[in-house]
């Protein structure tokens, strides 16, 4: 994009706008801003695209002082509250701005003086529908009073003209009485005639002005009556629109309620008709609803699409509605449709859903003595230093990994999508949702013991079940497998690497996450971003997520690039911001995602893209014209009293709830974790130290046996060749990565109650 031209003088009443450099602070110095001068107000924006929604500052020129510093710099101040230090690119451009500002200031002062004359006639409260008409009537009356005063001035002028005219005539009459030469007398008569004509003309002017005032007063009554009629019509129209909006809202609720009735699904034609009606209604809303343009320094900005993209035929409306209209209500509709689908399993009878706990014991307020920890570390190896449970939360890392399934509904919706690009949006939203539980969770989860497992069986109430296992101890690695009746499978293997950098701790998850859909055979994979824990030494702990994620569909080549913006004190963006673009294998963008990882995500369909202006780093950003954004995910509110329960979510509160029939290696059976949850932290510390020492003893014994086996001529084995119980290490041909994949057998062993293969780790 070419450099914008300097502003040129515009006629009075029009806007005057252009680029100027504004002083921000000693760190950033002068920054380029877009300034707009209109109606006596000087406003500025970061970019031209912000003019429609975000004004960064405004100063009233009526009370401002304009001072020139040097050839290109000038200052605008309104007495100390606001001061703009500005710089133009050239001296000519600065002079143009100074001229425009002085003219605008003079006009603003004049308008303020006129408004002060009639300011007491109109109340200084926000005008309602009735007060607005009264103010307009008072304004007309003020105008008429002004006209009357002007005519009075003309009358005064006329009196003066008559007075001086009469004196002139008397003087001329006296001159006429003097006997002089005939030519002089003739001249005097001509002067007298002209003075008489002057008086007659002045009287005619006064009469004409008086007639104009009388005519204006007569017409003003008609104007007031017409304005009153227009005001009454506007009030009636507003009342009608408000009533229609209420009726529309009521009909929408009635329709949504009707979609969940069994009778509506007995007639497929009726259900299809209802869906079409909903699609038309949502498309009709799109004609009038646009979302604000969003500035994104990540490389693109979005602006509302041209209204022509919203007006489509009935077939296009239904297609678009099916592609981007899956809100919560439509999901409920789809769930009921799935029940009536002959391909889905039909339960013979409903089983009661287990009631799960909603509270755990409150976190005790124990004093942490750092010296008591350090004195126990003297003379010990770093790997043998026991970290107290004071830094932990009563959950294992395997349970934290299972918390990724809190918003499993996103994968359920993705499994129903016909379009792989739309499915990508839901998968991307699922990747972001997994971080929503970390915003207040500063406690460290328990490190799982080798062979430790955790099952999350929600098949009856949520339609999925998952299994986690600690498959390696050096480096620590956990494998996770989850499958759903809705047709999706999630598997991941995560290894954590951390770096302590003085003031903060960076935690970098290594490994990949994969999601497979049975119906479409789409295979997605992505990695996690870096988690940073700030104020490790001094201050209140807080957590941030930063980095980039590429969600890839290995079957179609579709890709979603997500960017987690790191928190910055100087940034004007919302904290914890996430943006993303969904592209096909050709690189063409189809959807834009935006939101925050701790609150919600929205997505909008791209109708057109173009190259925009240069960004802050000099890179040319892409401008996407999009439809109205739709919310795709929102964080569930935390349960009451969560601040006293380690800020656990509703799902996290249930993870350590004891259950019958789980494996003996399950996290729920871990004694130190159970003692910490019960508030017995001293006992938990002792038990934690016992378990870690037991694990070291088992590992040393396993290494000795591996060395003996390797020394035999039959077979060579690497020391500590531990084999996971429920996972096999395989190469994934789609992503080209090696990871542990669930090999089966766990749920069958649970049904039979046979846990002979499980080691005694607790």
XYZ file of C-alpha atoms in Angstrom:
762
model
C 0.000 0.000 0.000
C 1.404 3.368 -0.990
C 2.227 6.049 1.550
C -0.869 8.204 2.182
C -0.762 11.716 0.798
C -0.574 14.641 3.203
C -3.903 16.238 4.025
C -5.086 19.094 1.891
C -7.307 22.002 2.963
C -10.958 21.135 2.745
C -14.032 23.385 2.601
C -15.510 24.490 5.933
C -17.783 21.889 7.417
C -15.933 18.933 5.879
C -13.547 16.650 7.720
C -9.831 17.323 7.655
C -7.768 14.204 8.108
C -4.307 12.784 7.586
C -1.273 11.155 9.194
C 0.707 12.831 11.985
C 3.312 11.600 14.430
C 2.179 11.730 18.081
C 4.483 11.539 21.100
C 3.515 8.504 23.245
C 6.261 7.868 25.821
C 10.018 7.720 26.236
C 10.107 4.071 25.221
C 8.195 4.255 21.956
C 8.759 7.932 21.140
C 6.719 9.347 18.258
C 4.159 6.948 16.779
C 2.312 7.381 13.497
C -1.412 8.024 14.050
C -4.401 8.891 11.875
C -5.924 12.264 12.888
C -9.416 13.506 11.997
C -10.583 17.118 12.484
C -14.377 17.489 12.435
C -16.914 19.795 14.116
C -14.306 21.468 16.293
C -12.977 18.127 17.631
C -9.566 16.625 16.884
C -9.566 12.816 17.221
C -6.897 10.238 16.472
C -6.749 6.516 15.710
C -4.027 3.958 15.256
C -5.129 3.164 11.712
C -7.781 4.288 9.276
C -9.610 1.018 9.872
C -10.225 2.043 13.503
C -12.350 5.060 12.536
C -15.501 2.983 12.647
C -15.132 1.626 16.171
C -12.145 2.693 18.319
C -11.173 6.305 18.984
C -7.898 6.605 20.908
C -8.427 10.208 22.050
C -10.305 13.453 21.350
C -9.612 17.092 22.231
C -12.068 20.015 21.985
C -10.521 22.904 20.082
C -12.944 25.471 21.560
C -10.908 25.482 24.790
C -7.558 24.388 23.344
C -4.355 26.312 22.868
C -2.340 25.751 19.674
C 1.398 26.470 19.828
C 4.128 25.994 17.217
C 7.460 24.664 18.470
C 9.645 24.434 15.373
C 9.445 23.790 11.657
C 7.506 20.512 11.972
C 6.377 20.250 15.610
C 3.357 21.800 17.284
C 1.458 21.314 20.546
C -2.269 21.272 21.283
C -3.330 21.600 24.923
C -6.604 22.302 26.704
C -5.157 23.559 29.971
C -3.265 20.563 31.308
C -5.847 17.773 31.145
C -4.895 16.840 27.578
C -1.743 17.720 25.676
C -0.836 16.402 22.223
C 2.750 16.787 21.051
C 2.489 16.359 17.292
C 4.936 16.341 14.414
C 4.249 16.650 10.694
C 6.438 15.130 8.015
C 7.116 18.525 6.363
C 6.842 22.195 7.238
C 4.205 22.706 4.537
C 2.068 19.947 5.966
C 2.442 21.403 9.478
C 1.275 24.822 8.210
C -1.769 23.224 6.587
C -2.698 21.596 9.866
C -2.149 24.832 11.821
C -4.395 26.740 9.403
C -7.117 24.099 9.570
C -6.914 23.933 13.365
C -7.136 27.727 13.778
C -10.166 27.923 11.484
C -11.826 25.022 13.292
C -11.075 26.618 16.661
C -12.588 29.966 15.604
C -15.682 28.217 14.325
C -15.966 26.124 17.519
C -15.662 29.228 19.721
C -18.357 30.976 17.684
C -20.689 27.971 17.896
C -20.090 27.674 21.643
C -20.922 31.362 22.146
C -24.187 30.934 20.224
C -25.088 27.810 22.166
C -24.415 29.637 25.458
C -27.050 32.238 24.524
C -29.744 29.580 24.238
C -28.230 26.924 26.495
C -30.525 27.648 29.439
C -33.602 27.076 27.303
C -32.890 23.340 26.833
C -32.363 20.956 29.788
C -28.856 19.544 30.160
C -30.053 15.963 30.494
C -29.901 13.263 27.832
C -32.888 13.974 25.583
C -35.594 11.357 25.640
C -38.109 10.940 22.881
C -40.166 13.831 24.240
C -37.333 16.140 25.273
C -35.741 16.004 21.832
C -38.769 17.660 20.223
C -38.892 20.329 22.952
C -35.249 21.241 22.345
C -35.888 21.586 18.632
C -38.873 23.881 19.294
C -36.775 26.046 21.590
C -34.087 26.179 18.917
C -36.606 27.484 16.366
C -37.876 30.068 18.814
C -34.305 31.158 19.498
C -33.753 31.581 15.760
C -36.869 33.711 15.485
C -35.728 35.847 18.394
C -32.432 36.345 16.631
C -34.244 37.444 13.468
C -36.333 39.876 15.516
C -33.237 41.393 17.081
C -31.724 41.857 13.655
C -34.853 43.696 12.470
C -34.688 45.882 15.558
C -31.155 46.775 14.574
C -32.461 47.715 11.145
C -35.143 49.886 12.769
C -32.461 51.658 14.753
C -30.499 52.216 11.589
C -33.635 53.529 9.955
C -34.209 56.019 12.782
C -30.696 57.259 12.363
C -31.159 57.528 8.634
C -34.394 59.476 9.125
C -32.782 61.744 11.686
C -29.751 62.499 9.602
C -31.846 62.703 6.464
C -34.094 65.301 8.056
C -31.091 67.301 9.203
C -29.707 67.101 5.720
C -32.933 68.394 4.254
C -33.034 71.263 6.726
C -29.500 72.209 5.866
C -30.266 72.110 2.193
C -33.409 74.187 2.710
C -31.368 76.833 4.437
C -28.929 76.829 1.560
C -31.856 77.205 -0.853
C -32.915 80.428 0.855
C -29.581 82.043 0.038
C -29.670 83.966 -3.227
C -26.932 82.670 -5.387
C -26.232 82.043 -8.976
C -28.899 80.037 -10.834
C -26.665 77.021 -11.466
C -25.983 76.635 -7.781
C -29.695 76.689 -6.971
C -30.302 73.959 -9.534
C -27.643 71.830 -7.966
C -29.167 72.294 -4.548
C -32.542 71.102 -5.775
C -30.960 67.936 -7.175
C -29.304 67.221 -3.833
C -32.621 67.674 -2.059
C -34.321 65.254 -4.399
C -31.607 62.670 -3.850
C -31.877 62.991 -0.079
C -35.620 62.465 -0.336
C -35.083 59.380 -2.486
C -32.589 58.083 0.073
C -35.181 58.413 2.844
C -37.825 56.679 0.726
C -35.447 53.813 -0.042
C -34.525 53.373 3.598
C -38.197 53.211 4.558
C -38.765 50.597 1.855
C -35.915 48.501 3.232
C -37.392 48.596 6.695
C -40.832 47.648 5.416
C -39.371 44.729 3.476
C -37.515 43.450 6.559
C -40.674 43.818 8.639
C -42.637 41.832 6.050
C -39.956 39.113 6.112
C -40.127 38.811 9.881
C -43.923 38.607 9.783
C -43.761 35.935 7.112
C -41.156 33.942 9.058
C -43.284 34.100 12.193
C -46.330 32.845 10.314
C -44.388 29.990 8.719
C -42.714 29.067 11.997
C -46.060 27.867 13.327
C -46.367 25.514 10.370
C -42.817 24.277 10.897
C -43.446 23.599 14.558
C -46.611 21.686 13.714
C -44.812 19.607 11.073
C -41.943 18.840 13.445
C -44.401 17.795 16.154
C -46.093 15.399 13.717
C -42.723 13.887 12.729
C -41.726 13.503 16.369
C -45.006 11.724 17.232
C -44.562 9.400 14.255
C -41.019 8.565 15.345
C -42.171 7.751 18.887
C -44.931 5.479 17.525
C -42.413 3.779 15.217
C -39.975 3.142 18.097
C -42.758 1.651 20.181
C -43.814 -0.566 17.274
C -40.254 -1.774 16.679
C -39.807 -2.550 20.352
C -43.018 -4.555 20.355
C -41.950 -6.447 17.213
C -38.567 -7.234 18.765
C -40.268 -8.698 21.833
C -42.597 -10.771 19.659
C -39.647 -11.976 17.557
C -37.750 -12.994 20.683
C -40.810 -14.806 22.011
C -41.279 -16.668 18.700
C -37.617 -17.689 18.680
C -37.915 -19.126 22.183
C -41.112 -20.927 21.213
C -39.444 -22.398 18.120
C -36.390 -23.555 20.047
C -38.601 -25.124 22.655
C -40.635 -26.878 19.971
C -37.537 -28.459 18.416
C -36.920 -30.644 21.470
C -40.422 -32.160 21.470
C -40.587 -35.761 20.267
C -43.524 -34.932 18.004
C -41.379 -32.605 15.939
C -39.139 -35.512 14.990
C -41.910 -37.833 14.021
C -42.410 -35.696 10.927
C -39.092 -35.221 9.059
C -40.614 -32.694 6.690
C -41.681 -30.514 9.605
C -38.220 -30.706 11.142
C -36.582 -29.720 7.855
C -39.012 -26.849 7.490
C -38.174 -25.611 10.971
C -34.471 -25.745 10.219
C -34.983 -23.772 7.012
C -36.981 -21.131 8.850
C -34.199 -20.763 11.392
C -31.637 -20.445 8.613
C -33.637 -17.669 6.959
C -34.003 -15.805 10.237
C -30.298 -15.930 10.970
C -29.497 -14.799 7.444
C -31.943 -11.934 7.761
C -30.158 -10.806 10.908
C -26.883 -10.840 9.003
C -28.237 -8.131 6.683
C -28.241 -5.649 9.525
C -25.662 -6.967 12.006
C -21.941 -6.570 11.503
C -19.144 -6.859 13.998
C -16.503 -4.234 14.566
C -13.230 -4.325 12.715
C -10.478 -5.925 14.774
C -6.898 -4.786 14.759
C -4.507 -7.690 14.895
C -0.764 -7.141 14.712
C -0.350 -10.867 14.049
C -0.644 -10.291 10.303
C -4.249 -9.658 9.375
C -7.284 -7.539 10.179
C -10.976 -8.270 9.662
C -13.660 -5.872 8.492
C -17.412 -6.406 7.898
C -18.181 -7.980 4.562
C -20.140 -6.178 1.873
C -23.900 -6.587 2.506
C -24.254 -8.270 -0.892
C -22.681 -11.385 0.620
C -25.499 -11.572 3.160
C -28.338 -11.483 0.669
C -28.624 -14.922 -0.842
C -31.278 -17.103 -2.351
C -33.122 -19.656 -0.257
C -30.831 -22.510 -1.285
C -27.719 -20.525 -0.477
C -29.169 -19.514 2.860
C -29.763 -23.102 3.871
C -26.281 -24.085 2.750
C -24.641 -21.258 4.622
C -26.757 -21.920 7.682
C -25.728 -25.547 7.717
C -22.092 -24.547 7.393
C -21.737 -21.831 10.024
C -24.942 -21.823 12.042
C -24.218 -24.496 14.604
C -24.929 -22.587 17.790
C -26.017 -24.145 21.037
C -29.656 -24.348 20.021
C -28.920 -26.071 16.748
C -26.677 -28.522 18.563
C -29.569 -29.528 20.799
C -31.591 -30.026 17.658
C -28.873 -32.244 16.204
C -28.603 -34.267 19.380
C -32.293 -35.105 19.216
C -31.943 -35.898 15.526
C -29.114 -38.262 16.370
C -31.359 -40.117 18.772
C -33.888 -40.637 16.004
C -31.173 -41.678 13.539
C -31.524 -45.423 12.853
C -27.726 -45.742 12.541
C -27.149 -44.575 16.126
C -27.454 -47.115 18.938
C -30.871 -47.116 20.628
C -30.742 -47.671 24.390
C -33.405 -50.028 25.640
C -33.753 -48.344 29.001
C -32.385 -45.265 30.678
C -29.911 -45.795 33.491
C -29.612 -43.178 36.224
C -26.568 -40.957 35.860
C -24.204 -41.125 38.794
C -24.287 -38.106 41.072
C -20.754 -36.771 41.361
C -19.353 -34.567 44.066
C -19.380 -30.795 43.750
C -16.994 -29.916 46.585
C -13.699 -31.015 48.091
C -12.200 -30.009 51.455
C -11.059 -26.401 51.483
C -7.381 -25.742 50.981
C -5.726 -25.278 54.405
C -3.773 -22.102 55.034
C -0.454 -23.605 56.079
C 2.601 -21.422 56.583
C 5.452 -22.435 54.273
C 8.898 -22.101 55.842
C 11.441 -22.073 53.021
C 14.345 -22.621 55.434
C 12.790 -25.840 56.691
C 12.847 -27.051 53.091
C 16.385 -25.888 52.338
C 17.948 -27.382 55.489
C 16.636 -30.834 54.492
C 18.401 -30.499 51.132
C 21.944 -30.125 52.544
C 24.185 -32.949 51.369
C 21.563 -34.585 49.140
C 21.542 -35.119 45.396
C 19.300 -32.759 43.498
C 17.221 -35.639 42.117
C 16.540 -36.887 45.643
C 15.312 -33.619 47.122
C 11.650 -34.141 48.053
C 9.476 -31.177 47.081
C 6.723 -30.672 49.671
C 3.072 -30.909 48.707
C 2.673 -27.233 49.684
C 3.456 -26.384 46.062
C 1.028 -28.985 44.689
C -2.659 -29.367 44.046
C -4.390 -32.676 44.910
C -4.438 -33.923 41.319
C -1.986 -35.920 39.257
C -0.555 -34.829 35.910
C -2.573 -37.641 34.358
C -5.752 -36.097 35.735
C -4.727 -32.660 34.471
C -4.255 -34.256 31.059
C -7.777 -35.684 31.234
C -9.133 -32.192 31.942
C -8.607 -31.432 28.243
C -11.912 -33.268 27.745
C -13.934 -30.748 29.757
C -15.313 -29.296 26.530
C -15.762 -32.602 24.719
C -18.960 -31.175 23.162
C -16.780 -29.324 20.659
C -15.523 -32.638 19.280
C -19.093 -33.976 19.278
C -20.121 -31.020 17.113
C -17.055 -31.446 14.909
C -17.982 -35.083 14.280
C -21.318 -33.936 12.809
C -19.828 -31.375 10.424
C -20.118 -32.041 6.718
C -17.395 -29.533 5.817
C -13.807 -30.282 6.812
C -13.094 -26.538 7.063
C -15.923 -26.031 9.535
C -14.763 -29.129 11.402
C -11.334 -27.541 11.623
C -12.880 -24.532 13.416
C -14.318 -26.767 16.143
C -11.064 -28.715 16.523
C -9.153 -25.433 16.824
C -11.614 -24.179 19.445
C -11.098 -27.454 21.335
C -7.337 -26.907 21.394
C -7.856 -23.430 22.880
C -10.430 -24.630 25.431
C -7.916 -26.973 27.036
C -6.068 -23.935 28.461
C -9.110 -22.324 30.073
C -8.653 -24.285 33.305
C -5.075 -23.033 33.808
C -5.694 -19.311 34.262
C -5.877 -19.502 38.088
C -4.292 -22.927 38.632
C -0.862 -22.047 40.002
C -0.522 -25.297 41.945
C 1.782 -27.996 40.573
C 0.143 -31.372 39.851
C 1.681 -34.527 41.324
C 4.288 -36.190 39.137
C 2.872 -39.618 38.226
C 4.771 -42.725 39.218
C 5.919 -45.015 36.437
C 2.991 -47.270 35.534
C 0.433 -45.012 37.225
C -2.886 -44.793 35.356
C -6.056 -42.770 35.392
C -9.364 -43.683 33.826
C -12.206 -41.273 33.136
C -15.289 -43.313 32.295
C -18.118 -40.985 31.259
C -19.647 -43.322 28.695
C -23.149 -43.245 30.200
C -23.512 -39.531 30.844
C -21.180 -37.960 28.235
C -20.595 -40.704 25.678
C -16.796 -40.978 26.038
C -14.155 -42.617 28.177
C -10.419 -42.051 28.405
C -7.316 -43.692 29.813
C -3.949 -42.155 30.772
C -0.768 -43.979 31.692
C 2.706 -42.815 32.728
C 4.763 -44.660 30.099
C 8.212 -43.256 30.899
C 9.976 -41.745 33.888
C 13.223 -40.412 32.357
C 12.120 -38.330 30.579
C 8.647 -38.238 32.178
C 6.032 -38.973 29.518
C 2.300 -39.668 29.718
C 0.109 -41.280 27.064
C -3.587 -40.500 26.750
C -6.351 -42.175 24.757
C -10.015 -41.138 24.610
C -12.794 -42.466 22.413
C -16.397 -41.380 22.025
C -19.603 -42.945 20.813
C -20.107 -39.803 18.723
C -17.362 -40.925 16.335
C -14.079 -39.342 17.435
C -10.841 -40.519 19.026
C -8.297 -38.354 20.831
C -4.792 -39.510 21.616
C -1.761 -37.661 22.867
C 1.656 -38.213 24.345
C 3.094 -35.339 26.364
C 6.591 -34.902 27.763
C 7.260 -31.793 29.839
C 10.471 -29.796 29.625
C 11.005 -26.821 31.935
C 13.469 -23.965 32.229
C 13.847 -21.753 35.270
C 14.751 -18.225 34.168
C 14.972 -16.408 37.499
C 11.700 -14.524 37.697
C 9.595 -17.053 35.827
C 9.391 -20.733 34.931
C 8.758 -21.837 31.331
C 7.057 -25.209 30.831
C 7.322 -26.544 27.268
C 5.122 -29.559 26.454
C 6.790 -31.849 23.914
C 4.923 -34.393 21.829
C 1.801 -34.185 19.735
C -1.963 -34.479 20.065
C -4.035 -36.255 17.442
C -7.765 -36.362 16.798
C -9.412 -38.811 14.395
C -13.007 -38.806 13.136
C -14.562 -42.104 12.095
C -17.117 -40.805 9.593
C -14.850 -38.572 7.505
C -11.497 -40.272 8.261
C -10.075 -36.820 8.927
C -6.860 -36.982 10.926
C -5.792 -33.851 12.840
C -2.611 -33.226 14.801
C -1.168 -30.283 16.743
C 1.223 -29.421 19.561
C 0.791 -27.416 22.761
C 2.124 -23.908 23.441
C 4.508 -22.813 26.177
C 3.128 -22.210 29.676
C 4.896 -19.550 31.749
C 4.558 -19.195 35.521
C 5.537 -15.659 36.583
C 6.710 -14.270 39.947
C 8.347 -17.490 41.103
C 10.516 -15.735 43.699
C 8.562 -12.632 44.747
C 4.973 -11.596 44.140
C 1.727 -13.300 43.308
C 1.968 -16.225 40.915
C 0.190 -15.863 37.579
C 0.141 -17.968 34.445
C 0.368 -17.039 30.778
C 0.157 -19.078 27.575
C 2.151 -17.966 24.536
C 3.267 -19.356 21.221
C 1.770 -20.653 18.010
C -0.162 -23.806 17.134
C -0.612 -25.330 13.689
C -3.612 -27.665 13.549
C -3.181 -29.812 10.436
C -5.689 -32.092 8.707
C -3.452 -34.736 7.177
C -6.199 -36.037 4.883
C -7.313 -32.790 3.203
C -4.323 -30.533 3.802
C -6.437 -27.961 5.659
C -4.580 -25.971 8.277
C -5.406 -23.610 11.140
C -2.670 -21.320 12.436
C -3.407 -20.153 15.988
C -1.394 -17.465 17.739
C -1.445 -17.059 21.526
C -0.309 -13.502 22.195
C 1.957 -13.204 25.263
C 0.869 -10.764 27.922
C 2.497 -7.331 27.691
C 2.063 -4.398 30.043
C 2.358 -1.956 27.130
C -0.040 -3.760 24.792
C -3.482 -2.305 24.144
C -4.911 -5.684 23.124
C -7.090 -7.698 25.456
C -5.073 -10.040 27.705
C -4.783 -13.734 26.769
C -5.762 -13.010 23.164
C -5.907 -15.811 20.579
C -6.317 -15.347 16.817
C -6.327 -17.841 14.001
C -7.025 -18.368 10.301
C -8.338 -21.566 8.703
C -6.938 -22.223 5.224
C -7.308 -25.041 2.706
C -4.469 -26.944 1.080
C -4.101 -24.185 -1.527
C -3.556 -21.579 1.186
C -6.890 -19.823 0.657
C -8.379 -18.484 3.902
C -11.966 -19.513 4.750
C -12.527 -18.745 8.442
C -11.144 -16.371 11.053
C -11.091 -17.280 14.759
C -10.628 -14.770 17.560
C -11.105 -14.599 21.302
C -9.251 -15.348 24.526
C -8.084 -18.669 25.889
C -9.673 -18.036 29.294
C -13.147 -16.885 28.212
C -14.518 -17.576 24.727
C -13.765 -18.039 21.026
C -15.672 -16.820 17.984
C -15.401 -17.709 14.323
C -16.567 -15.944 11.182
C -16.585 -16.901 7.559
C -14.329 -14.989 5.163
C -16.084 -13.666 2.053
C -13.193 -11.744 0.504
C -9.563 -10.986 1.257
C -7.198 -8.267 0.096
C -3.800 -6.833 0.924
C -3.993 -3.984 3.417
C -1.615 -1.417 4.815
C 1.712 -2.142 6.453
C 1.637 -3.287 10.056
C 3.742 -2.148 12.974
C 6.692 -4.250 11.830
C 6.516 -3.116 8.220
C 4.821 -6.311 7.018
C 1.839 -6.034 4.732
C -1.232 -7.326 6.502
C -4.159 -9.089 4.895
C -7.639 -7.591 5.251
C -10.423 -10.174 5.521
C -14.044 -9.227 4.858
C -16.079 -11.530 7.071
C -19.646 -12.278 8.021
C -20.927 -11.643 11.526
C -18.906 -13.602 14.095
C -20.558 -16.546 15.851
C -19.574 -17.806 19.272
C -18.133 -21.297 19.034
C -16.951 -21.839 22.629
C -17.389 -20.179 26.020
C -15.781 -21.155 29.301
C -18.020 -22.688 31.946
C -18.207 -20.633 35.153
C -16.232 -21.924 38.113
C -18.228 -23.525 40.935
C -19.067 -21.499 43.995
C -16.151 -21.260 46.412
C -13.595 -22.343 43.796
C -10.994 -19.961 45.236
C -10.914 -22.155 48.357
C -10.726 -25.382 46.329
C -7.577 -24.722 44.276
C -9.704 -22.987 41.584
C -10.890 -26.400 40.360
C -13.529 -26.543 37.639
C -16.648 -28.679 37.991
C -14.911 -31.519 36.150
C -11.696 -31.226 38.167
C -13.642 -31.563 41.431
C -14.783 -35.032 40.355
C -11.481 -36.409 39.065
C -10.145 -37.605 42.413
C -13.517 -38.828 43.654
C -13.015 -42.480 44.772
C -14.626 -45.051 42.455
C -15.059 -48.793 42.719
C -13.524 -51.129 40.180
C -10.669 -48.930 38.969
C -7.181 -50.353 38.478
C -4.895 -50.597 41.529
C -2.522 -48.201 39.741
C -5.203 -45.495 39.386
C -4.427 -41.981 40.682
C -7.463 -42.134 42.967
C -5.661 -44.817 45.008
C -2.469 -42.770 45.452
C -2.132 -42.230 49.232
C -0.106 -38.997 49.340
C -2.484 -37.293 46.949
C -5.496 -38.448 48.993
C -3.912 -37.206 52.237
C -3.249 -33.797 50.718
C -6.856 -33.492 49.533
C -8.013 -34.283 53.071
C -5.803 -31.493 54.435
C -3.248 -33.776 56.168
C -0.212 -32.243 54.500
C 2.471 -33.435 56.932
C 1.407 -37.034 56.448
C 1.174 -36.422 52.701
C 4.783 -35.207 52.604
C 5.996 -38.317 54.421
C 3.970 -40.610 52.168
C 5.175 -38.808 49.047
C 8.791 -39.331 50.083
C 8.106 -43.058 50.703
C 6.540 -43.525 47.265
C 9.389 -41.798 45.478
C 11.990 -43.884 47.271
C 10.041 -47.048 46.454
C 10.008 -46.052 42.795
C 13.774 -45.535 42.785
C 14.302 -48.978 44.359
C 12.102 -50.660 41.735
C 13.909 -48.823 38.933
C 17.339 -49.921 40.201
C 16.149 -53.530 40.427
C 14.756 -53.347 36.912
C 18.049 -51.976 35.602
C 19.992 -54.802 37.252
C 17.739 -57.395 35.662
C 18.093 -55.673 32.297
C 21.888 -55.737 32.574
C 21.818 -59.462 33.380
C 19.583 -60.128 30.411
C 21.843 -58.074 28.160
C 24.930 -60.030 29.281
C 23.349 -63.329 28.222
C 24.158 -64.386 24.646
C 20.523 -64.956 23.808
C 19.301 -61.406 23.510
C 20.555 -57.848 24.066
C 18.369 -55.463 25.950
C 18.856 -51.811 26.795
C 18.906 -51.103 30.535
C 15.569 -50.056 32.043
C 13.580 -51.301 29.043
C 10.225 -50.638 30.654
C 7.146 -51.637 28.642
C 3.888 -49.802 29.189
C 0.918 -51.942 30.223
C -1.830 -50.508 28.003
C 0.065 -48.625 25.267
C 2.428 -49.639 22.459
C 4.982 -47.304 20.887
C 4.205 -47.040 17.169
C 5.030 -44.859 14.176
C 2.082 -42.856 12.887
C 2.151 -42.912 9.055
C -0.105 -39.852 8.690
C 1.854 -37.421 10.845
C 5.218 -39.188 10.650
C 5.601 -39.105 14.454
C 6.302 -41.835 16.990
C 3.956 -42.044 19.941
C 2.320 -44.467 22.346
C -1.010 -45.766 21.027
C -3.614 -47.577 23.117
C -3.405 -51.319 22.414
C -6.623 -52.286 24.188
C -7.454 -54.605 27.040
C -7.991 -52.141 29.886
C -11.783 -51.909 29.800
C -12.079 -55.671 29.302
C -9.872 -56.210 32.365
C -12.084 -53.819 34.327
C -15.240 -55.699 33.369
C -13.661 -58.980 34.494
C -12.000 -57.442 37.541
C -8.620 -58.975 36.607
C -5.705 -56.687 37.367
C -2.922 -59.275 37.524
C -0.742 -57.338 35.053
C -0.750 -54.195 37.182
C 2.375 -53.625 39.313
C 2.286 -52.648 42.969
C 3.383 -49.008 42.810
C 1.591 -47.624 45.873
